[in-house]
Amino acid sequence: MSTSYLAKHVEELKPSGIRKFFDLASKMENVISLGVGEPDFVTPWNVIEASYHAMEQGYTAYTANAGLLVLREEISDYLSNSFSLRYNPENQILVTVGASQAIDLALRAIIDQGDEVIVVEPCFVSYSPAVSLAGGVPVTVSATPENEFKVMPEQVEAAITSKTKAIVLCSPNNPTGTVLSEKELAAIAEVVKKHDLIVLSDEIYAELSYGEMATSIAAVNGMMDHTIVISGFSKSFAMTGWRLGYAAGPVEIIKAMTKIHQYTMMCAPTMAQHGAIEALRNGNESVKEMRTSYKQRRNFVVKALNEMGLACHLPGGAFYVFPSVKATGYSSEEFAQMLLEEERVAVVPGHVFGESGEGYIRCSYATSIKQLDEAMKRMNRFVQKHCK
Ligand code: PLP
């Protein structure tokens, strides 16, 4: 085919660096994967049952574009009880196809061609491509290991130009597990308010916090009008395959997002929405059990990594650790590639999450203690062999 029918801006998008490692690992046997960013738990049974039950009763048609009102009411109550955020379920909450769609809609609703969006790295690999696809220009700011991968307000301020429209923040963070405190969020909020920006606050890991419950930047005084809260059911309720998320924010923005959603998606899956109602009503105990288990695994993995000589801070949330591999003298990519080939352990090189991730690897501990134990033994053998 001599003619390329592809749009230039799509051709120019780089493929995700995570994919490359999955593809390599999938061709090998006996691989322990610490690469995947999803829970190893199955969705709680009461949630599955509620979804079955809804289907048995014939709830198989479209819902309202914004999602079932009952679900939006449950989300509104949850945000109010957990973060003291008051959103009107009628016009300030939109149910989406995963947090992924909420991010995409939020960016498309606010970006004019050429608008700049500050993306704090290391971060979830989708943010910058989503900004580009919406016609915007991602401007990356690097959170550094010296600051425990927490972005400093001065860094945000220094990246602002006359074209800056928004900033994407994620706490607890993927890939570092770092959680921003109320005070740290308040300091960033000052910059946001001063320059009249919008924050896309990705809070999908909020329930997976192992110290104090993570706080929302929207709860900082005066920030409700400057924040689009993005969250969902994938991580906290082990519902990645259900594809259900949501956005909460100022009326005008949610209205604009709903308009795009209406033309491009109609609504999020009906059966998943019924399951999500049950998750919010009666899923608390399951979340607590999963959180306790993740915390145990986090402690186990952090201890093992530090003992083998890979410096690793204790992350406050999500289900990732982000140890340094600098002591080995290898780049992140070399370390990950050799570890996979020699010991059959799949991790993700830190640079795929942004420049400041170089010298680090992301290991997901959302896998059984037995598997984690074996993975740590293999990694230890690898590090002792290569680190003289
Ligand atoms: N945001 C972050 C930080 C993530 O890590 C992920 C998934 O890995 C998502 C959003 C996407 O979540 P969902 O499955 O709800 O689309």
XYZ file of C-alpha atoms and ligand atoms in Angstrom:
404
model
C 0.000 0.000 0.000
C 1.752 3.167 -1.162
C -0.616 5.719 0.340
C -0.786 6.084 4.085
C -4.329 6.745 5.159
C -3.269 7.387 8.706
C -3.622 10.765 10.333
C -0.202 12.325 10.905
C -0.782 13.097 14.570
C -1.711 9.455 15.153
C 1.271 8.132 13.220
C 3.498 10.368 15.304
C 2.286 8.854 18.600
C 4.902 6.534 20.060
C 3.706 3.047 21.073
C 3.592 2.464 24.831
C 6.880 1.210 26.295
C 4.920 -1.110 28.584
C 3.511 -3.039 25.637
C 6.983 -3.922 24.390
C 7.772 -5.798 27.608
C 4.435 -7.582 27.691
C 4.984 -8.748 24.133
C 8.462 -10.031 24.963
C 7.285 -11.741 28.169
C 4.296 -13.373 26.467
C 6.651 -15.333 24.202
C 8.571 -16.815 27.147
C 7.729 -19.572 29.603
C 7.834 -19.533 33.399
C 7.729 -15.713 33.550
C 6.633 -13.991 36.763
C 5.074 -10.729 35.754
C 5.386 -7.723 38.022
C 4.520 -5.647 34.997
C 0.756 -5.497 34.973
C -1.126 -2.607 36.502
C -4.204 -4.452 37.639
C -5.447 -6.273 40.729
C -4.932 -10.026 40.927
C -8.259 -10.323 42.765
C -11.496 -11.277 41.087
C -14.307 -8.723 41.441
C -16.195 -9.225 44.758
C -18.979 -11.778 44.326
C -21.817 -9.482 45.475
C -20.893 -7.085 42.656
C -20.940 -9.871 40.071
C -24.281 -11.087 41.426
C -25.833 -7.618 41.282
C -24.822 -7.344 37.658
C -26.256 -10.823 36.842
C -29.420 -9.934 38.652
C -29.835 -6.721 36.667
C -29.449 -8.636 33.422
C -31.944 -11.291 34.548
C -34.400 -8.508 35.196
C -33.912 -7.231 31.687
C -31.702 -4.221 32.326
C -29.817 -4.649 29.092
C -30.591 -1.423 27.256
C -28.793 1.944 27.165
C -28.881 4.085 30.278
C -29.015 7.886 30.426
C -25.934 9.361 28.709
C -24.505 10.533 32.021
C -25.112 7.116 33.603
C -27.852 5.756 35.889
C -28.975 8.497 38.255
C -28.889 6.024 41.178
C -25.243 5.332 40.435
C -24.436 9.042 40.193
C -26.160 9.512 43.562
C -24.021 6.744 45.059
C -20.863 8.321 43.587
C -21.920 11.706 44.952
C -22.433 10.208 48.448
C -19.091 8.421 48.248
C -17.220 11.604 47.276
C -18.992 13.479 50.032
C -18.309 10.853 52.742
C -14.716 10.135 51.763
C -13.393 13.522 50.625
C -16.000 16.073 51.816
C -16.712 16.944 48.179
C -20.263 17.948 47.326
C -21.248 17.264 43.727
C -24.785 17.419 42.417
C -25.527 13.975 40.898
C -27.880 15.626 38.371
C -25.264 17.702 36.561
C -21.815 17.361 38.105
C -21.071 13.669 37.679
C -20.541 11.703 34.470
C -20.204 7.904 34.406
C -17.626 6.833 31.824
C -16.006 3.809 30.205
C -13.184 3.540 32.722
C -11.188 6.431 34.105
C -9.454 6.302 30.717
C -12.496 7.710 28.945
C -12.990 10.311 31.669
C -9.417 11.554 31.054
C -9.982 11.651 27.307
C -13.326 13.483 27.600
C -11.996 15.983 30.120
C -9.084 16.897 27.865
C -11.246 17.104 24.754
C -13.773 19.276 26.568
C -11.250 21.895 27.668
C -8.454 21.944 25.069
C -8.357 24.292 22.104
C -5.771 23.551 19.419
C -2.320 24.398 20.771
C -3.298 24.764 24.437
C -0.615 23.519 26.773
C -1.262 20.959 29.484
C 1.277 20.339 32.221
C 1.844 16.648 32.792
C 3.715 15.681 35.943
C 6.040 12.751 35.301
C 6.726 9.942 36.076
C 3.083 9.173 35.320
C 0.519 6.885 33.762
C 1.545 6.466 30.120
C -1.746 7.725 28.630
C -1.742 11.354 29.742
C 0.573 12.925 27.161
C -0.853 10.966 24.186
C -4.380 11.898 25.328
C -3.382 15.584 25.430
C -1.902 15.335 21.915
C -4.952 13.508 20.555
C -7.133 16.311 21.917
C -5.052 18.856 19.960
C -3.094 20.078 22.951
C 0.599 20.235 23.697
C 1.845 18.204 26.677
C 4.445 20.075 28.723
C 6.185 17.667 31.039
C 7.453 18.521 34.486
C 9.659 15.989 36.248
C 9.016 15.036 39.840
C 12.403 13.904 41.089
C 13.641 11.191 43.448
C 15.243 13.884 45.649
C 11.688 15.013 46.452
C 10.327 11.442 46.726
C 8.809 11.964 43.278
C 6.556 14.746 44.576
C 6.188 17.678 42.225
C 7.103 21.045 43.756
C 4.776 24.029 43.263
C 7.715 26.097 41.930
C 8.233 23.508 39.197
C 4.593 23.822 38.167
C 4.797 27.606 38.196
C 7.965 27.599 36.088
C 6.235 25.534 33.382
C 3.245 27.885 33.033
C 2.998 30.026 29.890
C 0.196 32.132 28.416
C -1.004 28.962 26.648
C -1.282 26.763 29.745
C -4.805 25.523 30.336
C -4.532 22.600 32.692
C -2.354 20.319 34.772
C -2.687 16.565 35.195
C -1.947 15.246 38.682
C -2.156 11.697 39.984
C -2.072 10.828 43.682
C -1.578 8.055 44.770
C 0.676 7.824 41.778
C 1.254 5.252 39.094
C 4.187 4.318 38.816
C 5.802 5.633 42.022
C 3.064 4.987 44.607
C 3.738 8.479 45.973
C 0.875 10.187 47.796
C 0.648 13.982 48.011
C -0.402 15.257 51.432
C -3.135 17.812 52.017
C -0.468 20.465 52.599
C 1.401 19.590 49.408
C -1.814 19.665 47.404
C -2.734 23.029 48.945
C 0.601 24.504 47.830
C 0.027 23.339 44.240
C -3.565 24.609 44.443
C -2.261 28.125 45.166
C -0.390 28.120 41.846
C -3.413 26.707 40.034
C -5.738 29.378 41.399
C -3.237 32.176 40.787
C -3.008 31.257 37.094
C -6.643 30.245 36.763
C -5.912 26.701 35.552
C -7.875 23.469 35.697
C -6.523 20.353 37.422
C -7.319 16.900 36.102
C -6.946 15.026 39.349
C -6.588 11.313 38.704
C -7.626 9.704 41.989
C -8.177 6.168 40.787
C -5.901 4.741 43.503
C -7.371 6.822 46.358
C -8.849 3.767 48.101
C -5.480 2.049 47.977
C -3.702 4.285 50.492
C -1.806 2.594 53.287
C -1.371 5.449 55.703
C -3.991 8.119 55.995
C -6.698 8.096 53.320
C -5.510 10.091 50.291
C -7.040 13.555 49.989
C -8.419 15.278 46.908
C -7.078 18.582 45.610
C -10.716 19.491 44.883
C -11.244 19.638 48.669
C -8.711 22.462 49.044
C -10.444 25.785 49.648
C -11.623 27.328 46.352
C -10.544 24.347 44.218
C -13.950 22.826 43.344
C -14.204 25.212 40.378
C -10.655 24.394 39.270
C -10.752 20.596 39.449
C -12.064 17.677 37.456
C -11.902 14.616 39.698
C -11.229 11.438 37.720
C -11.803 8.073 39.348
C -13.303 4.658 38.799
C -13.876 1.107 39.885
C -10.995 -0.702 38.151
C -8.390 -0.656 40.900
C -10.196 -0.359 44.234
C -12.926 -2.910 43.445
C -10.848 -5.150 41.135
C -13.095 -4.298 38.192
C -10.648 -3.512 35.362
C -12.574 -5.533 32.792
C -15.897 -3.905 33.626
C -14.672 -0.618 32.144
C -16.315 1.771 34.538
C -15.115 5.128 35.758
C -16.390 8.635 36.345
C -15.620 12.318 36.370
C -16.929 14.930 38.800
C -16.451 18.628 38.311
C -17.883 22.057 37.518
C -21.308 21.977 35.813
C -20.133 23.553 32.540
C -17.266 21.112 32.112
C -19.325 18.016 32.944
C -21.984 19.262 30.536
C -19.400 19.613 27.747
C -17.918 16.189 28.515
C -21.402 14.648 28.484
C -22.033 16.201 25.067
C -18.942 14.492 23.585
C -19.787 11.264 25.432
C -23.319 11.329 24.028
C -22.053 11.532 20.438
C -19.151 9.113 20.782
C -20.127 6.502 23.392
C -23.812 6.950 24.305
C -23.307 5.541 27.796
C -21.085 3.293 29.898
C -22.028 -0.441 29.961
C -25.372 -0.893 31.710
C -24.545 -4.176 33.475
C -21.321 -2.691 34.821
C -23.230 0.304 36.159
C -25.542 -2.007 38.127
C -22.519 -3.804 39.545
C -20.953 -0.485 40.510
C -24.025 0.536 42.521
C -23.587 -2.612 44.608
C -19.830 -1.982 44.891
C -20.422 1.449 46.400
C -23.265 0.293 48.643
C -21.782 -2.927 49.988
C -18.210 -3.228 48.762
C -16.390 -1.606 51.642
C -15.394 -4.816 53.420
C -13.928 -6.298 50.228
C -11.927 -3.118 49.586
C -10.624 -3.248 53.151
C -9.525 -6.876 52.739
C -7.747 -6.158 49.452
C -6.094 -3.066 50.935
C -4.789 -5.085 53.899
C -3.401 -7.702 51.557
C -1.711 -5.109 49.280
C -0.170 -3.420 52.291
C 1.321 -6.720 53.475
C 2.762 -7.358 50.022
C 4.097 -3.816 49.738
C 5.984 -4.219 53.015
C 7.357 -7.588 51.931
C 8.577 -6.341 48.536
C 10.088 -3.068 49.793
C 12.065 -4.944 52.460
C 13.299 -7.566 49.980
C 14.354 -4.939 47.413
C 16.283 -2.851 49.941
C 17.967 -5.961 51.312
C 19.177 -6.996 47.869
C 20.641 -3.526 47.299
C 17.960 -1.833 45.183
C 17.081 1.308 47.136
C 13.312 1.577 47.382
C 11.225 4.071 49.337
C 8.042 2.922 51.046
C 5.217 4.172 48.813
C 2.025 5.390 50.478
C -0.430 4.066 47.933
C -1.403 2.252 44.691
C 0.167 -1.202 44.142
C 3.545 -0.300 42.700
C 7.057 0.067 44.054
C 9.646 2.079 42.174
C 13.135 0.919 43.210
C 16.357 2.425 41.905
C 18.555 0.174 39.766
C 21.352 2.754 39.562
C 23.601 0.678 41.839
C 23.809 -1.987 39.123
C 25.231 0.457 36.576
C 22.581 -0.542 34.035
C 19.941 1.676 32.497
C 16.308 0.886 33.341
C 15.828 -0.666 29.923
C 18.978 -2.836 30.151
C 18.067 -3.961 33.660
C 14.505 -4.904 32.690
C 15.575 -6.652 29.490
C 18.347 -8.683 31.154
C 16.203 -9.562 34.171
C 13.544 -10.903 31.848
C 15.977 -12.887 29.736
C 18.082 -14.286 32.570
C 15.579 -14.743 35.392
C 12.193 -14.550 33.714
C 10.872 -11.690 35.831
C 8.989 -8.966 33.974
C 9.160 -5.413 35.315
C 8.676 -2.090 33.529
C 11.653 0.233 32.935
C 11.030 3.554 34.673
C 11.813 5.784 31.710
C 8.597 4.753 29.928
C 6.763 6.830 32.568
C 8.903 9.900 31.897
C 12.499 11.076 31.864
C 12.862 11.262 35.633
C 11.951 7.566 35.824
C 15.287 6.630 34.235
C 17.362 4.577 36.670
C 14.207 3.068 38.219
C 11.892 0.164 37.484
C 8.214 -0.251 38.249
C 7.221 -3.482 39.968
C 3.565 -4.165 40.576
C 2.922 -6.143 43.756
C -0.632 -7.028 42.761
C 0.305 -10.697 42.639
C 0.350 -13.470 45.265
C 2.940 -13.478 48.075
C 4.141 -16.859 46.755
C 4.845 -15.364 43.327
C 6.352 -12.243 44.877
C 8.623 -14.391 47.038
C 9.876 -16.292 43.998
C 10.280 -13.039 42.016
C 12.345 -11.480 44.816
C 14.586 -14.588 44.980
C 15.197 -14.410 41.238
C 15.844 -10.659 41.356
C 18.227 -11.068 44.254
C 20.191 -13.703 42.315
C 20.303 -11.352 39.309
C 21.448 -8.340 41.342
C 24.155 -10.292 43.232
C 25.467 -11.628 39.907
C 25.626 -8.245 38.210
C 26.346 -5.864 41.058
C 29.957 -6.337 42.089
N -5.274 6.313 35.753
C -4.215 5.649 36.237
C -3.226 6.375 37.074
C -4.026 4.289 35.939
O -2.964 3.649 36.429
C -4.969 3.642 35.113
C -4.790 2.235 34.730
O -3.732 1.651 34.855
C -6.066 4.376 34.638
C -6.189 5.702 34.982
C -7.114 3.758 33.764
O -8.103 3.164 34.519
P -9.415 2.521 33.904
O -9.230 1.046 33.908
O -10.503 2.940 34.835
O -9.596 3.076 32.541
